[in-house]
CSV table of C-alpha atoms in Angstrom, one decimal:
chain,number,residue,atom,x,y,z
Z,1,UNK,CA,0.0,0.0,0.0
Z,2,UNK,CA,1.2,3.5,-0.8
Z,3,UNK,CA,0.0,7.0,0.2
Z,4,UNK,CA,-3.1,7.4,2.3
Z,5,UNK,CA,-5.7,4.6,2.4
Z,6,UNK,CA,-9.2,4.7,3.8
Z,7,UNK,CA,-11.7,1.9,4.5
Z,8,UNK,CA,-14.5,1.4,3.8
Z,9,UNK,CA,-14.9,3.3,0.6
Z,10,UNK,CA,-18.7,3.4,0.9
Z,11,UNK,CA,-20.8,3.1,4.0
Z,12,UNK,CA,-24.6,3.1,4.5
Z,13,UNK,CA,-25.8,3.2,8.1
Z,14,UNK,CA,-29.0,3.8,10.1
Z,15,UNK,CA,-29.2,6.6,12.7
Z,16,UNK,CA,-28.9,4.1,15.6
Z,17,UNK,CA,-25.8,2.3,14.2
Z,18,UNK,CA,-22.3,2.6,15.4
Z,19,UNK,CA,-19.5,2.4,12.8
Z,20,UNK,CA,-15.9,3.4,12.4
Z,21,UNK,CA,-13.9,4.8,9.5
Z,22,UNK,CA,-10.3,3.8,9.2
Z,23,UNK,CA,-7.4,5.7,7.7
Z,24,UNK,CA,-3.8,4.6,7.3
Z,25,UNK,CA,-0.9,6.6,5.9
Z,26,UNK,CA,2.3,5.1,4.5
Z,27,UNK,CA,4.2,8.4,4.0
Z,28,UNK,CA,6.0,8.6,7.3
Z,29,UNK,CA,4.1,11.8,8.3
Z,30,UNK,CA,3.5,13.0,11.8
Z,31,UNK,CA,0.1,14.7,11.4
Z,32,UNK,CA,-3.3,13.3,10.3
Z,33,UNK,CA,-6.6,15.0,9.6
Z,34,UNK,CA,-10.3,14.3,9.2
Z,35,UNK,CA,-12.3,16.4,6.8
Z,36,UNK,CA,-16.0,16.4,5.9
Z,37,UNK,CA,-17.0,17.4,2.3
Z,38,UNK,CA,-20.7,18.0,1.7
Z,39,UNK,CA,-22.2,18.8,-1.6
Z,40,UNK,CA,-21.4,22.4,-2.8
Z,41,UNK,CA,-19.6,23.2,0.5
Z,42,UNK,CA,-15.9,23.8,1.2
Z,43,UNK,CA,-13.9,21.1,2.8
Z,44,UNK,CA,-14.5,21.3,6.6
Z,45,UNK,CA,-11.7,20.4,8.9
Z,46,UNK,CA,-13.0,18.2,11.7
Z,47,UNK,CA,-10.0,16.9,13.7
Z,48,UNK,CA,-6.2,17.2,13.6
Z,49,UNK,CA,-3.7,14.9,15.3
Z,50,UNK,CA,-0.2,16.5,15.1
Z,51,UNK,CA,2.9,15.4,17.1
Z,52,UNK,CA,0.5,13.5,19.5
Z,53,UNK,CA,-1.6,16.6,20.1
Z,54,UNK,CA,-5.3,16.4,19.2
Z,55,UNK,CA,-7.0,19.6,18.0
Z,56,UNK,CA,-10.6,19.7,17.1
Z,57,UNK,CA,-13.1,22.0,15.4
Z,58,UNK,CA,-15.4,23.1,18.2
Z,59,UNK,CA,-18.4,23.0,15.8
Z,60,UNK,CA,-18.1,19.2,15.2
Z,61,UNK,CA,-20.9,17.3,17.1
Z,62,UNK,CA,-19.9,14.8,19.7
Z,63,UNK,CA,-21.4,12.0,17.7
Z,64,UNK,CA,-18.1,12.0,15.8
Z,65,UNK,CA,-15.2,10.7,17.9
Z,66,UNK,CA,-11.7,10.5,16.6
Z,67,UNK,CA,-8.9,8.1,17.7
Z,68,UNK,CA,-5.3,8.1,16.7
Z,69,UNK,CA,-3.4,5.1,18.3
Z,70,UNK,CA,-0.2,6.0,16.5
Z,71,UNK,CA,1.2,8.3,13.8
Z,72,UNK,CA,0.1,6.0,11.0
Z,73,UNK,CA,-3.5,5.2,11.9
Z,74,UNK,CA,-6.5,7.3,12.4
Z,75,UNK,CA,-10.1,6.3,13.1
Z,76,UNK,CA,-13.4,8.2,13.2
Z,77,UNK,CA,-16.0,6.6,15.3
Z,78,UNK,CA,-19.6,7.3,14.4
Z,79,UNK,CA,-22.7,6.9,16.6
Z,80,UNK,CA,-26.3,8.1,16.4
Z,81,UNK,CA,-25.6,10.1,13.2
Z,82,UNK,CA,-28.2,12.2,11.4
Z,83,UNK,CA,-29.1,12.2,7.7
Z,84,UNK,CA,-27.3,15.6,7.4
Z,85,UNK,CA,-24.1,13.8,8.3
Z,86,UNK,CA,-24.2,12.1,4.9
Z,87,UNK,CA,-21.0,13.3,3.1
Z,88,UNK,CA,-17.6,12.4,1.8
Z,89,UNK,CA,-15.2,11.9,4.7
Z,90,UNK,CA,-11.6,12.5,3.8
Z,91,UNK,CA,-8.5,11.6,5.7
Z,92,UNK,CA,-5.2,13.5,5.0
Z,93,UNK,CA,-1.7,13.4,6.3
Z,94,UNK,CA,1.3,15.8,6.3
Z,95,UNK,CA,4.7,16.3,7.8
Z,96,UNK,CA,4.4,19.1,10.4
Z,97,UNK,CA,7.6,21.0,10.5
Z,98,UNK,CA,6.8,22.7,13.7
Z,99,UNK,CA,4.3,22.0,16.5
Z,100,UNK,CA,1.3,24.2,16.2
Z,101,UNK,CA,1.8,24.8,12.4
Z,102,UNK,CA,-0.4,22.8,10.1
Z,103,UNK,CA,0.8,24.4,6.9
Z,104,UNK,CA,2.7,21.6,5.3
Z,105,UNK,CA,1.4,19.9,2.2
Z,106,UNK,CA,-1.4,17.6,2.9
Z,107,UNK,CA,-2.1,14.4,1.0
Z,108,UNK,CA,-5.5,13.0,0.8
Z,109,UNK,CA,-6.9,9.5,0.9
Z,110,UNK,CA,-9.7,8.4,-1.5
Z,111,UNK,CA,-12.4,9.1,1.0
Z,112,UNK,CA,-15.4,7.3,2.5
Z,113,UNK,CA,-18.8,8.1,1.0
Z,114,UNK,CA,-21.2,7.9,4.0
Z,115,UNK,CA,-24.9,7.8,3.7
Z,116,UNK,CA,-27.1,8.0,6.8
Z,117,UNK,CA,-30.6,6.7,6.4
H,1,UNK,CA,-14.0,35.0,10.0
H,2,UNK,CA,-11.0,33.8,8.0
H,3,UNK,CA,-12.0,32.9,4.4
H,4,UNK,CA,-10.8,31.7,1.1
H,5,UNK,CA,-12.9,32.9,-1.8
H,6,UNK,CA,-13.2,31.3,-5.3
H,7,UNK,CA,-15.7,31.8,-8.1
H,8,UNK,CA,-17.7,28.6,-8.3
H,9,UNK,CA,-17.9,28.7,-12.1
H,10,UNK,CA,-18.3,26.8,-14.2
H,11,UNK,CA,-15.4,28.3,-16.1
H,12,UNK,CA,-15.6,27.0,-19.7
H,13,UNK,CA,-12.6,27.2,-22.0
H,14,UNK,CA,-11.9,25.6,-25.4
H,15,UNK,CA,-9.3,22.9,-25.7
H,16,UNK,CA,-5.8,24.4,-26.2
H,17,UNK,CA,-6.7,27.7,-24.4
H,18,UNK,CA,-5.4,29.1,-21.2
H,19,UNK,CA,-7.6,28.6,-18.1
H,20,UNK,CA,-7.2,31.2,-15.4
H,21,UNK,CA,-8.4,30.3,-11.9
H,22,UNK,CA,-8.4,32.9,-9.1
H,23,UNK,CA,-8.5,32.9,-5.3
H,24,UNK,CA,-8.5,35.6,-2.6
H,25,UNK,CA,-7.9,35.1,1.0
H,26,UNK,CA,-8.5,37.1,4.1
H,27,UNK,CA,-5.6,36.3,6.5
H,28,UNK,CA,-2.7,38.7,5.8
H,29,UNK,CA,-0.1,36.6,7.6
H,30,UNK,CA,-0.7,33.4,5.6
H,31,UNK,CA,2.5,31.9,4.2
H,32,UNK,CA,1.5,28.7,2.4
H,33,UNK,CA,-0.8,28.3,-0.6
H,34,UNK,CA,-1.9,25.2,-2.5
H,35,UNK,CA,-3.9,24.3,-5.5
H,36,UNK,CA,-5.7,20.9,-5.5
H,37,UNK,CA,-7.6,19.3,-8.4
H,38,UNK,CA,-10.7,17.2,-7.6
H,39,UNK,CA,-12.5,15.1,-10.1
H,40,UNK,CA,-16.1,14.3,-9.4
H,41,UNK,CA,-16.5,11.6,-6.7
H,42,UNK,CA,-12.7,11.6,-6.1
H,43,UNK,CA,-10.5,13.0,-3.4
H,44,UNK,CA,-8.4,16.2,-3.9
H,45,UNK,CA,-5.0,15.8,-5.6
H,46,UNK,CA,-2.2,18.3,-5.0
H,47,UNK,CA,-1.2,20.2,-8.2
H,48,UNK,CA,1.1,22.9,-6.8
H,49,UNK,CA,2.2,24.7,-3.7
H,50,UNK,CA,3.6,28.3,-3.6
H,51,UNK,CA,5.2,30.2,-0.8
H,52,UNK,CA,6.8,33.3,-2.3
H,53,UNK,CA,5.4,36.2,-4.3
H,54,UNK,CA,5.7,35.8,-8.0
H,55,UNK,CA,5.2,32.9,-10.4
H,56,UNK,CA,6.0,29.2,-10.0
H,57,UNK,CA,5.8,27.0,-13.1
H,58,UNK,CA,5.4,23.2,-13.3
H,59,UNK,CA,4.7,21.9,-16.7
H,60,UNK,CA,1.4,23.4,-18.1
H,61,UNK,CA,0.6,24.8,-14.7
H,62,UNK,CA,1.7,28.2,-13.3
H,63,UNK,CA,0.8,29.5,-9.8
H,64,UNK,CA,0.9,33.2,-9.1
H,65,UNK,CA,1.0,34.7,-5.7
H,66,UNK,CA,0.6,38.3,-4.6
H,67,UNK,CA,0.6,38.6,-0.8
H,68,UNK,CA,0.0,42.4,-0.8
H,69,UNK,CA,-3.2,41.9,-2.7
H,70,UNK,CA,-4.0,38.6,-0.9
H,71,UNK,CA,-4.5,36.9,-4.2
H,72,UNK,CA,-3.3,33.6,-5.7
H,73,UNK,CA,-4.1,32.2,-9.1
H,74,UNK,CA,-3.5,29.1,-11.2
H,75,UNK,CA,-3.0,29.2,-15.0
H,76,UNK,CA,-3.4,26.1,-17.0
H,77,UNK,CA,-1.8,26.4,-20.5
H,78,UNK,CA,-2.9,24.2,-23.5
H,79,UNK,CA,-6.0,23.1,-21.6
H,80,UNK,CA,-7.2,19.5,-22.2
H,81,UNK,CA,-10.6,17.9,-21.7
H,82,UNK,CA,-8.9,15.8,-19.0
H,83,UNK,CA,-8.3,19.1,-17.0
H,84,UNK,CA,-12.1,19.3,-16.5
H,85,UNK,CA,-12.5,19.1,-12.7
H,86,UNK,CA,-13.0,21.3,-9.6
H,87,UNK,CA,-9.9,23.2,-8.5
H,88,UNK,CA,-9.6,24.0,-4.9
H,89,UNK,CA,-7.5,26.8,-3.4
H,90,UNK,CA,-6.1,26.1,0.1
H,91,UNK,CA,-4.4,28.7,2.4
H,92,UNK,CA,-2.9,28.2,5.8
H,93,UNK,CA,-4.6,30.4,8.3
H,94,UNK,CA,-6.0,30.3,11.8
H,95,UNK,CA,-9.3,28.4,11.7
H,96,UNK,CA,-12.0,26.9,13.9
H,97,UNK,CA,-9.4,24.5,15.4
H,98,UNK,CA,-7.5,27.4,17.1
H,99,UNK,CA,-4.3,26.6,15.2
H,100,UNK,CA,-3.0,27.3,11.8
H,101,UNK,CA,-4.3,24.8,9.3
H,102,UNK,CA,-5.4,24.7,5.7
H,103,UNK,CA,-8.6,26.5,4.9
H,104,UNK,CA,-10.1,25.5,1.6
H,105,UNK,CA,-12.2,27.5,-0.8
H,106,UNK,CA,-15.4,26.0,-2.2
H,107,UNK,CA,-13.7,25.4,-5.6
H,108,UNK,CA,-14.0,26.5,-9.2
H,109,UNK,CA,-15.4,24.0,-11.7
H,110,UNK,CA,-13.5,24.0,-14.9
H,111,UNK,CA,-14.9,22.7,-18.2
H,112,UNK,CA,-12.6,22.3,-21.2
H,113,UNK,CA,-14.6,21.9,-24.4
H,114,UNK,CA,-13.1,19.6,-27.1
């Protein structure tokens, strides 16, 4: 495997289900990101893990819960989602040159297309 | 509110023409700027990064940066139908996470007519 991989590629779930999205990066990077992309909206940064520090967008609902067990793996745990959470969820990674700076080039995985019924 | 603005398009150009994509940003202290290409249903793919004022060329692509005007653009020479995609401008700035991170524009859809 090369680059950034994500599984599953497609997911359909009911509002009462619990599921997890997985991301793995093979680039030796030290920062990983979750983004949400809804139709006709800009990419929305949800969570960042950089140099073992977790940073989150305060507007992200608590039904989304990230986990980063090491610098190569990132999970997004989903529970009691709403239909408006249907979107493309993208994982990205980068090499942060300095703690607190997320400006380095980010490389994206293929995404998980999530549909909430 | 820190923002990155792009014209949503679609921008339609004939094959072989130059496509010009523009982006403005609100954070004066931003230092890193990126252009991504995103095909429908796919994830963003990095095309170019630029950090200094002026032009940066890579093959058919030229990125132009003017920090004083808070403006970054992407020129695509000899446009091909395969260039038809949405082009995302990304700028590092302080965002909702409280740290500097990439903020993306909503993208410009480019259509290259054969």
